[in-house]
CSV table of C-alpha atoms in Angstrom, one decimal:
chain,number,residue,atom,x,y,z
A,12,MET,CA,43.9,-170.6,-114.5
A,13,LYS,CA,45.4,-166.9,-115.3
A,14,ARG,CA,45.9,-163.0,-115.8
A,15,THR,CA,48.5,-160.1,-115.9
A,16,PRO,CA,48.8,-157.0,-113.7
A,17,GLY,CA,48.9,-153.8,-115.6
A,18,ARG,CA,47.2,-155.2,-118.7
A,19,ARG,CA,43.6,-154.6,-119.7
A,20,HIS,CA,41.6,-157.7,-119.0
A,21,GLU,CA,39.5,-158.8,-121.9
A,22,PRO,CA,38.8,-162.2,-123.5
A,23,ILE,CA,40.6,-163.1,-126.7
A,24,GLY,CA,38.3,-163.2,-129.8
A,25,HIS,CA,38.5,-166.2,-132.1
A,26,THR,CA,39.8,-164.1,-135.0
A,27,GLU,CA,42.8,-163.0,-133.0
A,28,PHE,CA,44.3,-166.5,-133.3
A,29,ASP,CA,44.5,-166.1,-137.1
A,30,LEU,CA,46.1,-162.6,-136.7
A,31,LEU,CA,49.1,-163.6,-134.6
A,32,LEU,CA,52.3,-162.9,-136.5
A,33,PRO,CA,55.9,-163.5,-135.7
A,34,ALA,CA,57.8,-160.6,-134.0
A,35,PRO,CA,59.8,-158.5,-136.5
A,36,ALA,CA,63.5,-158.2,-137.0
A,37,ASP,CA,64.2,-161.9,-136.2
A,38,PRO,CA,66.9,-163.2,-138.5
A,39,ALA,CA,65.6,-166.8,-138.1
A,40,LEU,CA,62.2,-168.1,-139.0
A,41,SER,CA,59.9,-168.0,-135.9
A,42,PRO,CA,57.7,-170.9,-135.2
A,43,GLY,CA,54.6,-169.0,-136.4
A,44,ARG,CA,56.3,-168.1,-139.7
A,45,HIS,CA,57.5,-171.7,-140.1
A,46,ALA,CA,53.9,-172.9,-139.6
A,47,GLN,CA,52.6,-170.3,-142.1
A,48,LEU,CA,55.0,-171.4,-144.8
A,49,LYS,CA,54.2,-175.1,-144.2
A,50,GLU,CA,50.5,-174.2,-144.5
A,51,HIS,CA,51.0,-172.6,-147.8
A,52,LEU,CA,53.1,-175.5,-149.1
A,53,MET,CA,50.5,-178.0,-148.0
A,54,GLY,CA,47.8,-176.1,-149.7
A,55,GLU,CA,49.8,-176.1,-153.0
A,56,ILE,CA,50.4,-179.8,-152.8
A,57,LEU,CA,46.8,-180.7,-151.9
A,58,THR,CA,45.4,-178.5,-154.8
A,59,SER,CA,47.9,-179.9,-157.3
A,60,ARG,CA,46.9,-183.5,-156.3
A,61,ALA,CA,43.2,-182.6,-156.7
A,62,GLU,CA,43.8,-181.0,-160.1
A,63,ALA,CA,45.9,-184.0,-161.3
A,64,ALA,CA,43.1,-186.4,-160.3
A,65,SER,CA,40.4,-184.3,-161.9
A,66,GLY,CA,42.3,-183.3,-165.0
A,67,THR,CA,42.0,-179.6,-164.2
A,68,ALA,CA,45.7,-178.8,-163.9
A,69,GLY,CA,46.4,-175.3,-165.0
A,70,ALA,CA,42.9,-174.0,-164.2
A,71,PRO,CA,42.6,-170.9,-161.9
A,72,ARG,CA,42.9,-172.0,-158.3
A,73,PRO,CA,40.3,-171.1,-155.6
A,74,PRO,CA,41.6,-169.7,-152.3
A,75,ARG,CA,42.9,-172.2,-149.8
A,76,ARG,CA,43.1,-172.1,-146.1
A,77,LEU,CA,44.2,-174.4,-143.3
A,78,ARG,CA,42.8,-173.8,-139.9
A,79,ARG,CA,42.1,-175.3,-136.5
A,80,ALA,CA,38.5,-175.0,-135.3
A,81,ALA,CA,38.5,-172.6,-132.3
A,82,TRP,CA,37.1,-174.0,-129.1
A,83,ILE,CA,37.3,-173.0,-125.5
A,84,ALA,CA,40.3,-175.0,-124.6
A,85,LEU,CA,42.5,-173.4,-127.2
A,86,PRO,CA,44.9,-173.4,-124.5
A,87,VAL,CA,46.5,-170.9,-122.2
A,88,ALA,CA,45.2,-168.5,-124.8
A,89,ALA,CA,46.8,-167.4,-128.0
A,90,THR,CA,50.1,-168.6,-126.6
A,91,LEU,CA,49.1,-172.1,-127.2
A,92,ALA,CA,47.1,-171.4,-130.3
A,93,VAL,CA,50.4,-170.6,-132.0
A,94,GLY,CA,52.0,-173.8,-130.8
A,95,ALA,CA,49.0,-175.9,-131.9
A,96,LEU,CA,48.9,-174.4,-135.4
A,97,ALA,CA,52.4,-175.4,-136.1
A,98,VAL,CA,52.0,-177.7,-139.2
A,99,GLY,CA,53.3,-181.2,-139.3
A,100,PRO,CA,52.2,-184.7,-140.3
A,101,TRP,CA,49.9,-186.9,-138.3
A,102,ASP,CA,51.3,-190.3,-139.3
A,103,LEU,CA,48.5,-192.4,-140.8
A,104,GLY,CA,50.8,-194.9,-142.4
A,105,GLY,CA,52.2,-192.9,-145.3
A,106,SER,CA,55.7,-191.5,-145.8
A,107,LYS,CA,56.9,-189.6,-142.8
A,108,ASP,CA,58.6,-187.1,-145.2
A,109,ASP,CA,55.3,-186.3,-146.9
A,110,GLY,CA,54.0,-183.2,-145.1
A,111,VAL,CA,50.4,-183.7,-146.2
A,112,GLN,CA,50.0,-187.4,-145.7
A,113,ALA,CA,48.1,-186.9,-142.4
A,114,LEU,CA,45.7,-184.5,-144.0
A,115,THR,CA,44.8,-186.5,-147.1
A,116,GLY,CA,44.3,-189.9,-145.6
A,117,PRO,CA,41.2,-191.3,-143.8
A,118,HIS,CA,40.7,-189.9,-140.3
A,119,PRO,CA,39.5,-192.1,-137.4
A,120,GLU,CA,35.9,-191.6,-136.2
A,121,PRO,CA,35.7,-189.2,-133.2
A,122,PRO,CA,34.2,-190.5,-130.0
A,123,THR,CA,30.5,-190.0,-129.4
A,124,VAL,CA,28.6,-189.8,-126.1
A,125,THR,CA,25.0,-189.8,-124.9
A,126,LEU,CA,23.9,-186.2,-124.4
A,127,GLU,CA,22.8,-185.6,-120.8
A,128,PRO,CA,20.6,-182.6,-120.2
A,129,GLY,CA,22.0,-179.6,-118.2
A,130,SER,CA,20.1,-177.5,-115.7
A,131,THR,CA,20.6,-175.0,-112.9
A,132,LYS,CA,18.7,-177.1,-110.3
A,133,ASN,CA,21.8,-178.4,-108.4
A,134,LEU,CA,24.3,-176.0,-109.8
A,135,ALA,CA,24.9,-173.8,-106.7
A,136,ALA,CA,25.4,-176.8,-104.4
A,137,ALA,CA,27.7,-178.5,-106.8
A,138,VAL,CA,29.8,-175.4,-107.3
A,139,ASP,CA,30.1,-175.0,-103.5
A,140,HIS,CA,31.6,-178.5,-103.3
A,141,ILE,CA,33.9,-177.8,-106.3
A,142,SER,CA,35.1,-174.5,-104.7
A,143,LEU,CA,35.7,-176.1,-101.3
A,144,ALA,CA,37.7,-178.9,-103.0
A,145,ALA,CA,39.8,-176.3,-104.9
A,146,ALA,CA,40.5,-174.3,-101.7
A,147,ARG,CA,41.8,-177.4,-100.0
A,148,GLN,CA,44.4,-178.2,-102.8
A,149,PRO,CA,48.1,-178.0,-101.8
A,150,VAL,CA,49.8,-174.7,-102.7
A,151,LEU,CA,52.3,-175.1,-105.6
A,152,GLU,CA,54.0,-171.7,-105.9
A,153,PRO,CA,56.8,-171.6,-108.5
A,154,ARG,CA,59.9,-169.4,-107.9
A,155,LYS,CA,60.7,-166.8,-110.6
A,156,ASP,CA,63.4,-169.2,-112.1
A,157,GLN,CA,61.1,-172.2,-112.1
A,158,TYR,CA,58.4,-173.5,-114.5
A,159,VAL,CA,54.8,-174.6,-114.3
A,160,TYR,CA,54.5,-178.0,-115.9
A,161,ILE,CA,51.2,-179.4,-117.2
A,162,GLU,CA,50.7,-182.8,-118.9
A,163,SER,CA,47.4,-183.5,-120.5
A,164,GLN,CA,45.6,-185.8,-122.9
A,165,VAL,CA,44.1,-183.7,-125.6
A,166,SER,CA,42.1,-183.9,-128.9
A,167,PHE,CA,41.0,-181.0,-131.1
A,168,ARG,CA,38.9,-180.5,-134.2
A,169,ARG,CA,40.7,-179.6,-137.4
A,170,SER,CA,39.5,-178.1,-140.7
A,171,LEU,CA,41.1,-178.0,-144.1
A,172,LYS,CA,39.9,-176.0,-147.1
A,173,ALA,CA,41.5,-176.7,-150.5
A,174,GLY,CA,40.2,-177.0,-154.0
A,175,GLY,CA,36.9,-175.4,-153.1
A,176,LYS,CA,36.1,-178.1,-150.5
A,177,GLU,CA,36.4,-178.1,-146.8
A,178,GLU,CA,37.1,-181.2,-144.6
A,179,SER,CA,36.8,-181.4,-140.9
A,180,TRP,CA,38.0,-184.1,-138.5
A,181,VAL,CA,39.0,-184.7,-134.9
A,182,ASP,CA,42.6,-185.6,-133.8
A,183,PRO,CA,43.0,-188.8,-131.9
A,184,LEU,CA,43.6,-188.4,-128.2
A,185,HIS,CA,47.3,-187.7,-127.6
A,186,LYS,CA,49.7,-186.4,-125.0
A,187,ARG,CA,50.5,-182.7,-124.6
A,188,GLN,CA,53.2,-181.3,-122.3
A,189,ILE,CA,53.8,-177.6,-121.6
A,190,TRP,CA,56.3,-175.7,-119.5
A,191,MET,CA,55.6,-172.0,-118.7
A,192,SER,CA,57.5,-169.5,-116.6
A,193,PRO,CA,55.5,-167.8,-113.8
A,194,ASP,CA,55.5,-164.5,-115.6
A,195,GLY,CA,54.5,-166.1,-118.9
A,196,THR,CA,57.6,-164.8,-120.9
A,197,LYS,CA,59.1,-168.3,-121.5
A,198,GLY,CA,57.8,-171.6,-122.3
A,199,TRP,CA,58.0,-174.9,-124.3
A,200,LEU,CA,55.3,-177.0,-125.8
A,201,TYR,CA,55.6,-180.7,-126.8
A,202,GLU,CA,52.7,-182.3,-128.6
A,203,PRO,CA,54.0,-185.1,-130.9
A,204,GLY,CA,50.6,-186.6,-131.6
A,205,ASP,CA,49.2,-183.3,-132.9
A,206,SER,CA,48.4,-183.5,-136.6
A,207,PHE,CA,49.9,-180.0,-137.0
A,208,GLY,CA,52.5,-180.3,-134.2
A,209,GLU,CA,56.2,-180.1,-134.5
A,210,LYS,CA,57.6,-183.4,-133.3
A,211,LYS,CA,60.6,-181.7,-131.6
A,212,GLY,CA,58.4,-179.2,-129.8
A,213,GLN,CA,57.5,-175.6,-130.0
A,214,ASP,CA,59.3,-172.6,-128.4
A,215,LEU,CA,56.9,-170.4,-126.5
A,216,ASP,CA,59.3,-167.7,-125.4
A,217,ASP,CA,58.1,-164.1,-125.9
A,218,GLY,CA,57.0,-163.5,-129.4
A,219,PRO,CA,53.7,-163.3,-131.2
A,220,HIS,CA,51.8,-164.7,-128.2
A,221,ARG,CA,53.3,-162.4,-125.6
A,222,ASP,CA,50.2,-160.5,-124.6
A,223,SER,CA,48.0,-163.5,-123.9
A,224,SER,CA,50.6,-165.6,-122.3
A,225,HIS,CA,51.4,-162.8,-119.8
A,226,ARG,CA,47.7,-162.4,-119.2
A,227,HIS,CA,47.2,-166.0,-118.3
A,228,SER,CA,50.4,-166.5,-116.4
A,229,TYR,CA,50.7,-167.8,-112.9
A,230,ASP,CA,51.8,-164.3,-111.7
A,231,ALA,CA,48.7,-162.8,-113.3
A,232,MET,CA,46.5,-165.4,-111.7
A,233,LYS,CA,48.0,-164.7,-108.3
A,234,ALA,CA,47.1,-161.0,-108.7
A,235,LEU,CA,43.4,-161.6,-109.3
A,236,PRO,CA,40.9,-160.8,-106.6
A,237,THR,CA,39.6,-163.7,-104.6
A,238,ASP,CA,36.2,-162.2,-104.0
A,239,PRO,CA,33.8,-163.9,-106.5
A,240,ASP,CA,31.9,-160.7,-107.4
A,241,ALA,CA,35.1,-158.8,-108.1
A,242,LEU,CA,36.5,-161.7,-110.1
A,243,LEU,CA,33.3,-162.0,-112.1
A,244,ALA,CA,33.6,-158.4,-113.2
A,245,LYS,CA,37.1,-159.1,-114.5
A,246,LEU,CA,35.9,-162.1,-116.6
A,247,TYR,CA,33.7,-159.8,-118.8
A,248,PRO,CA,35.2,-157.8,-121.7
A,249,GLU,CA,35.4,-154.1,-121.4
A,250,GLY,CA,31.9,-152.7,-121.8
A,251,GLY,CA,30.4,-156.2,-121.7
A,252,LYS,CA,27.3,-156.6,-119.6
A,253,MET,CA,26.0,-159.7,-117.8
A,254,GLY,CA,22.9,-161.0,-119.6
A,255,ASP,CA,24.2,-160.2,-123.1
A,256,PRO,CA,24.8,-163.6,-124.7
A,257,GLU,CA,28.0,-162.6,-126.4
A,258,ALA,CA,29.5,-161.1,-123.2
A,259,ASP,CA,28.3,-164.1,-121.2
A,260,TRP,CA,30.1,-166.4,-123.6
A,261,ASP,CA,33.2,-164.3,-123.5
A,262,ALA,CA,33.2,-164.5,-119.7
A,263,PHE,CA,32.8,-168.3,-119.7
A,264,LYS,CA,35.4,-168.7,-122.4
A,265,GLU,CA,37.8,-166.5,-120.4
A,266,SER,CA,37.2,-168.6,-117.3
A,267,GLY,CA,38.0,-171.8,-119.3
A,268,SER,CA,41.3,-170.3,-120.5
A,269,MET,CA,42.2,-169.6,-116.9
A,270,LEU,CA,41.4,-173.2,-115.9
A,271,HIS,CA,43.4,-174.8,-118.7
A,272,GLU,CA,47.2,-175.6,-118.5
A,273,GLN,CA,48.0,-173.4,-115.6
A,274,LEU,CA,48.4,-173.4,-111.9
A,275,ALA,CA,46.5,-171.0,-109.7
A,276,PRO,CA,46.5,-170.3,-105.9
A,277,PRO,CA,43.8,-172.5,-104.3
A,278,GLU,CA,41.8,-169.5,-103.2
A,279,THR,CA,41.8,-168.0,-106.7
A,280,SER,CA,40.5,-171.3,-108.2
A,281,ALA,CA,37.8,-171.4,-105.5
A,282,ALA,CA,36.7,-167.9,-106.3
A,283,LEU,CA,36.8,-168.6,-110.1
A,284,TYR,CA,34.3,-171.4,-109.9
A,285,LYS,CA,31.9,-169.4,-107.8
A,286,ALA,CA,32.2,-166.5,-110.1
A,287,ALA,CA,31.7,-168.5,-113.3
A,288,ALA,CA,28.6,-170.2,-111.9
A,289,ARG,CA,26.9,-166.8,-111.8
A,290,ILE,CA,27.3,-166.3,-115.5
A,291,PRO,CA,23.8,-166.5,-117.2
A,292,GLY,CA,23.5,-169.6,-119.3
A,293,VAL,CA,25.8,-171.8,-117.1
A,294,THR,CA,24.3,-175.1,-116.2
A,295,LEU,CA,25.2,-178.3,-114.4
A,296,VAL,CA,25.4,-181.7,-116.3
A,297,GLU,CA,25.3,-184.4,-113.6
A,298,ASN,CA,26.7,-187.3,-115.7
A,299,THR,CA,29.7,-186.9,-118.0
A,300,THR,CA,33.2,-188.3,-118.5
A,301,ASP,CA,36.6,-186.8,-119.2
A,302,ALA,CA,39.0,-187.7,-121.9
A,303,LYS,CA,40.4,-190.6,-119.8
A,304,GLY,CA,36.9,-192.0,-119.1
A,305,ARG,CA,36.8,-190.8,-115.5
A,306,PRO,CA,33.1,-190.2,-114.4
A,307,GLY,CA,32.3,-186.6,-113.5
A,308,ILE,CA,29.9,-183.7,-113.4
A,309,ALA,CA,30.2,-180.7,-115.6
A,310,VAL,CA,29.8,-177.0,-115.4
A,311,ALA,CA,28.6,-176.2,-118.9
A,312,PHE,CA,27.7,-173.5,-121.4
A,313,VAL,CA,25.9,-173.9,-124.8
A,314,ARG,CA,27.3,-171.8,-127.7
A,315,GLY,CA,25.9,-172.3,-131.2
A,316,ASP,CA,25.7,-176.1,-132.0
A,317,SER,CA,28.1,-177.0,-129.1
A,318,ARG,CA,28.2,-177.4,-125.4
A,319,PHE,CA,31.4,-176.6,-123.6
A,320,GLU,CA,32.0,-178.5,-120.4
A,321,TRP,CA,34.4,-178.2,-117.5
A,322,ILE,CA,34.6,-181.6,-115.9
A,323,PHE,CA,35.0,-182.4,-112.2
A,324,ASP,CA,35.5,-185.7,-110.4
A,325,LYS,CA,32.1,-187.0,-109.3
A,326,SER,CA,33.5,-188.0,-105.8
A,327,THR,CA,36.3,-185.5,-105.0
A,328,TYR,CA,35.1,-182.6,-107.1
A,329,ALA,CA,38.7,-182.1,-108.4
A,330,TYR,CA,39.0,-180.5,-111.8
A,331,LEU,CA,39.7,-183.1,-114.5
A,332,GLY,CA,39.5,-181.2,-117.8
A,333,GLN,CA,37.3,-179.8,-120.5
A,334,ARG,CA,35.4,-181.0,-123.6
A,335,GLU,CA,33.2,-179.7,-126.4
A,336,VAL,CA,30.3,-181.8,-127.5
A,337,LEU,CA,28.1,-181.2,-130.6
A,338,LEU,CA,24.4,-180.8,-129.9
A,339,LYS,CA,23.4,-180.7,-133.6
A,340,GLU,CA,24.9,-182.3,-136.7
A,341,THR,CA,27.8,-180.2,-137.9
A,342,ASP,CA,30.3,-180.7,-140.7
A,343,GLY,CA,29.0,-184.2,-141.2
A,344,MET,CA,29.5,-185.1,-137.5
A,345,LYS,CA,26.4,-186.2,-135.6
A,346,PRO,CA,25.0,-184.9,-132.3
A,347,GLY,CA,27.0,-186.2,-129.3
A,348,THR,CA,30.3,-186.1,-131.1
A,349,VAL,CA,33.2,-185.0,-128.9
A,350,VAL,CA,35.0,-182.5,-131.1
A,351,GLY,CA,37.5,-181.3,-128.5
A,352,GLN,CA,38.7,-182.5,-125.1
A,353,THR,CA,41.5,-182.1,-122.6
A,354,SER,CA,42.2,-184.2,-119.5
A,355,VAL,CA,44.8,-183.1,-117.0
A,356,VAL,CA,47.3,-185.8,-116.1
A,357,THR,CA,49.9,-183.9,-114.0
A,358,ARG,CA,50.4,-180.4,-112.6
A,359,ALA,CA,53.8,-179.7,-111.1
A,360,VAL,CA,56.5,-177.1,-110.5
A,361,VAL,CA,59.9,-178.0,-112.1
A,362,ASP,CA,63.3,-176.2,-112.3
A,363,ALA,CA,63.8,-176.0,-116.0
A,364,GLU,CA,62.1,-176.3,-119.5
A,365,LYS,CA,61.8,-179.9,-120.7
A,366,GLU,CA,62.3,-181.2,-117.1
A,367,LEU,CA,59.8,-183.7,-115.8
A,368,PRO,CA,58.5,-183.8,-112.3
A,369,GLY,CA,60.8,-186.7,-111.3
A,370,GLY,CA,63.8,-184.8,-112.5
A,371,GLU,CA,64.2,-186.6,-115.8
A,372,LYS,CA,64.6,-184.6,-119.1
A,373,LEU,CA,62.3,-184.8,-122.1
C-alpha cells in the first residue's frame, strides 16, 4: 500500500531508520527525542547493573546501543519506525516504573514453523488469483478530513547491546492500531504491547518521518500507475536494475511497505501483485500461516538468512499479512523461527484520530 506525487520514488535503506531525528525548533520534546533519551538512560542503567554484578564498577564503559532489527514490515516506512522505536517497558512481572524491566528479564520463546520450500512453478497462476481478488475488493476512499484506520496483530525482533554483549529476542504477538490521514501528514499509533512502545500512543503528525509517510500515503498510492510494467519500474531505486540482487530486494521491500498498514485502490493493489511477481528471486510458498494461524500461500523473497513472506488466504486469496522466517540459525535462534510478523485484522475509513470503525473512541 503507498507513494507520493512530486517526490522521487526510491526505497528506504535500513540505515535511514537510525538517522531519523526530530524536527528542529520544537520547544517540547518530540517523540523521537523522547525515545532517544530513554534509550540512553536504559543503556546507563543496564551497564551499571552489569558492572555492579561483576565488580567492574568504575571501569571504562564500552559503547551501548539499543535497536530494533529491521525487517520488511517496518511499517508504512520510516513513519512507523519512529513510533516503533519509542522506548517503554514490556511488562514481564517487574515494577512498571522500572523502564528496563522488560529488557533485562527472560523473554518468551518465539514461534517456530516447518520450513516449506518456495518455487516459481505455480507463481504466475497464484498471482493471477491474488490480483483478481484484490481488484474485486470494495473501494474505501477517505475524504481529505478522514483517516485510514488499520488494526493488526504484530510481533518484531528486538536487539539490545550493552556491556559488550548483544541480546536478541522477539516480542510476543500484540495489537497495533494506526490512524493516517490520506496525505500522510497526520497520524496516531497505538501499540501498548510493544516492548518499546509508549502506552499512551505515538503522535505521527509531520515531523522526522514526513518524507516516507507522504511517500506511502493513500494519496500517493492513488497516483501510482495501474499498469504492472510501469508500476514495476517505480518499485526499483533510481539507477537500480532488475537482476541486481540488491535492487531486486529493494523493489520487493518497497512493495511490502506499500502493502503494510495502508489502503490502496483495488486496481492499484492488483497491479502491485502482478508487478512484484516479476521481480527476480520472488517465489511461491504453497503452505504457510499468518500470525493468527490462518492457512495461506505466500509470495516470498529470500534475503540473507531470512525469508520474507506476504501471506494470502488459501481460499479467497485475500491479503492477510507478512512474516519473516529464519532459514539458518541466527542470534541463537534456530531455523524456522518467526522473527517478525503482522496480521491485518481491520481496515477502515474513520472520521478522526483514535476513532474506531464503530464510532467509539480509543
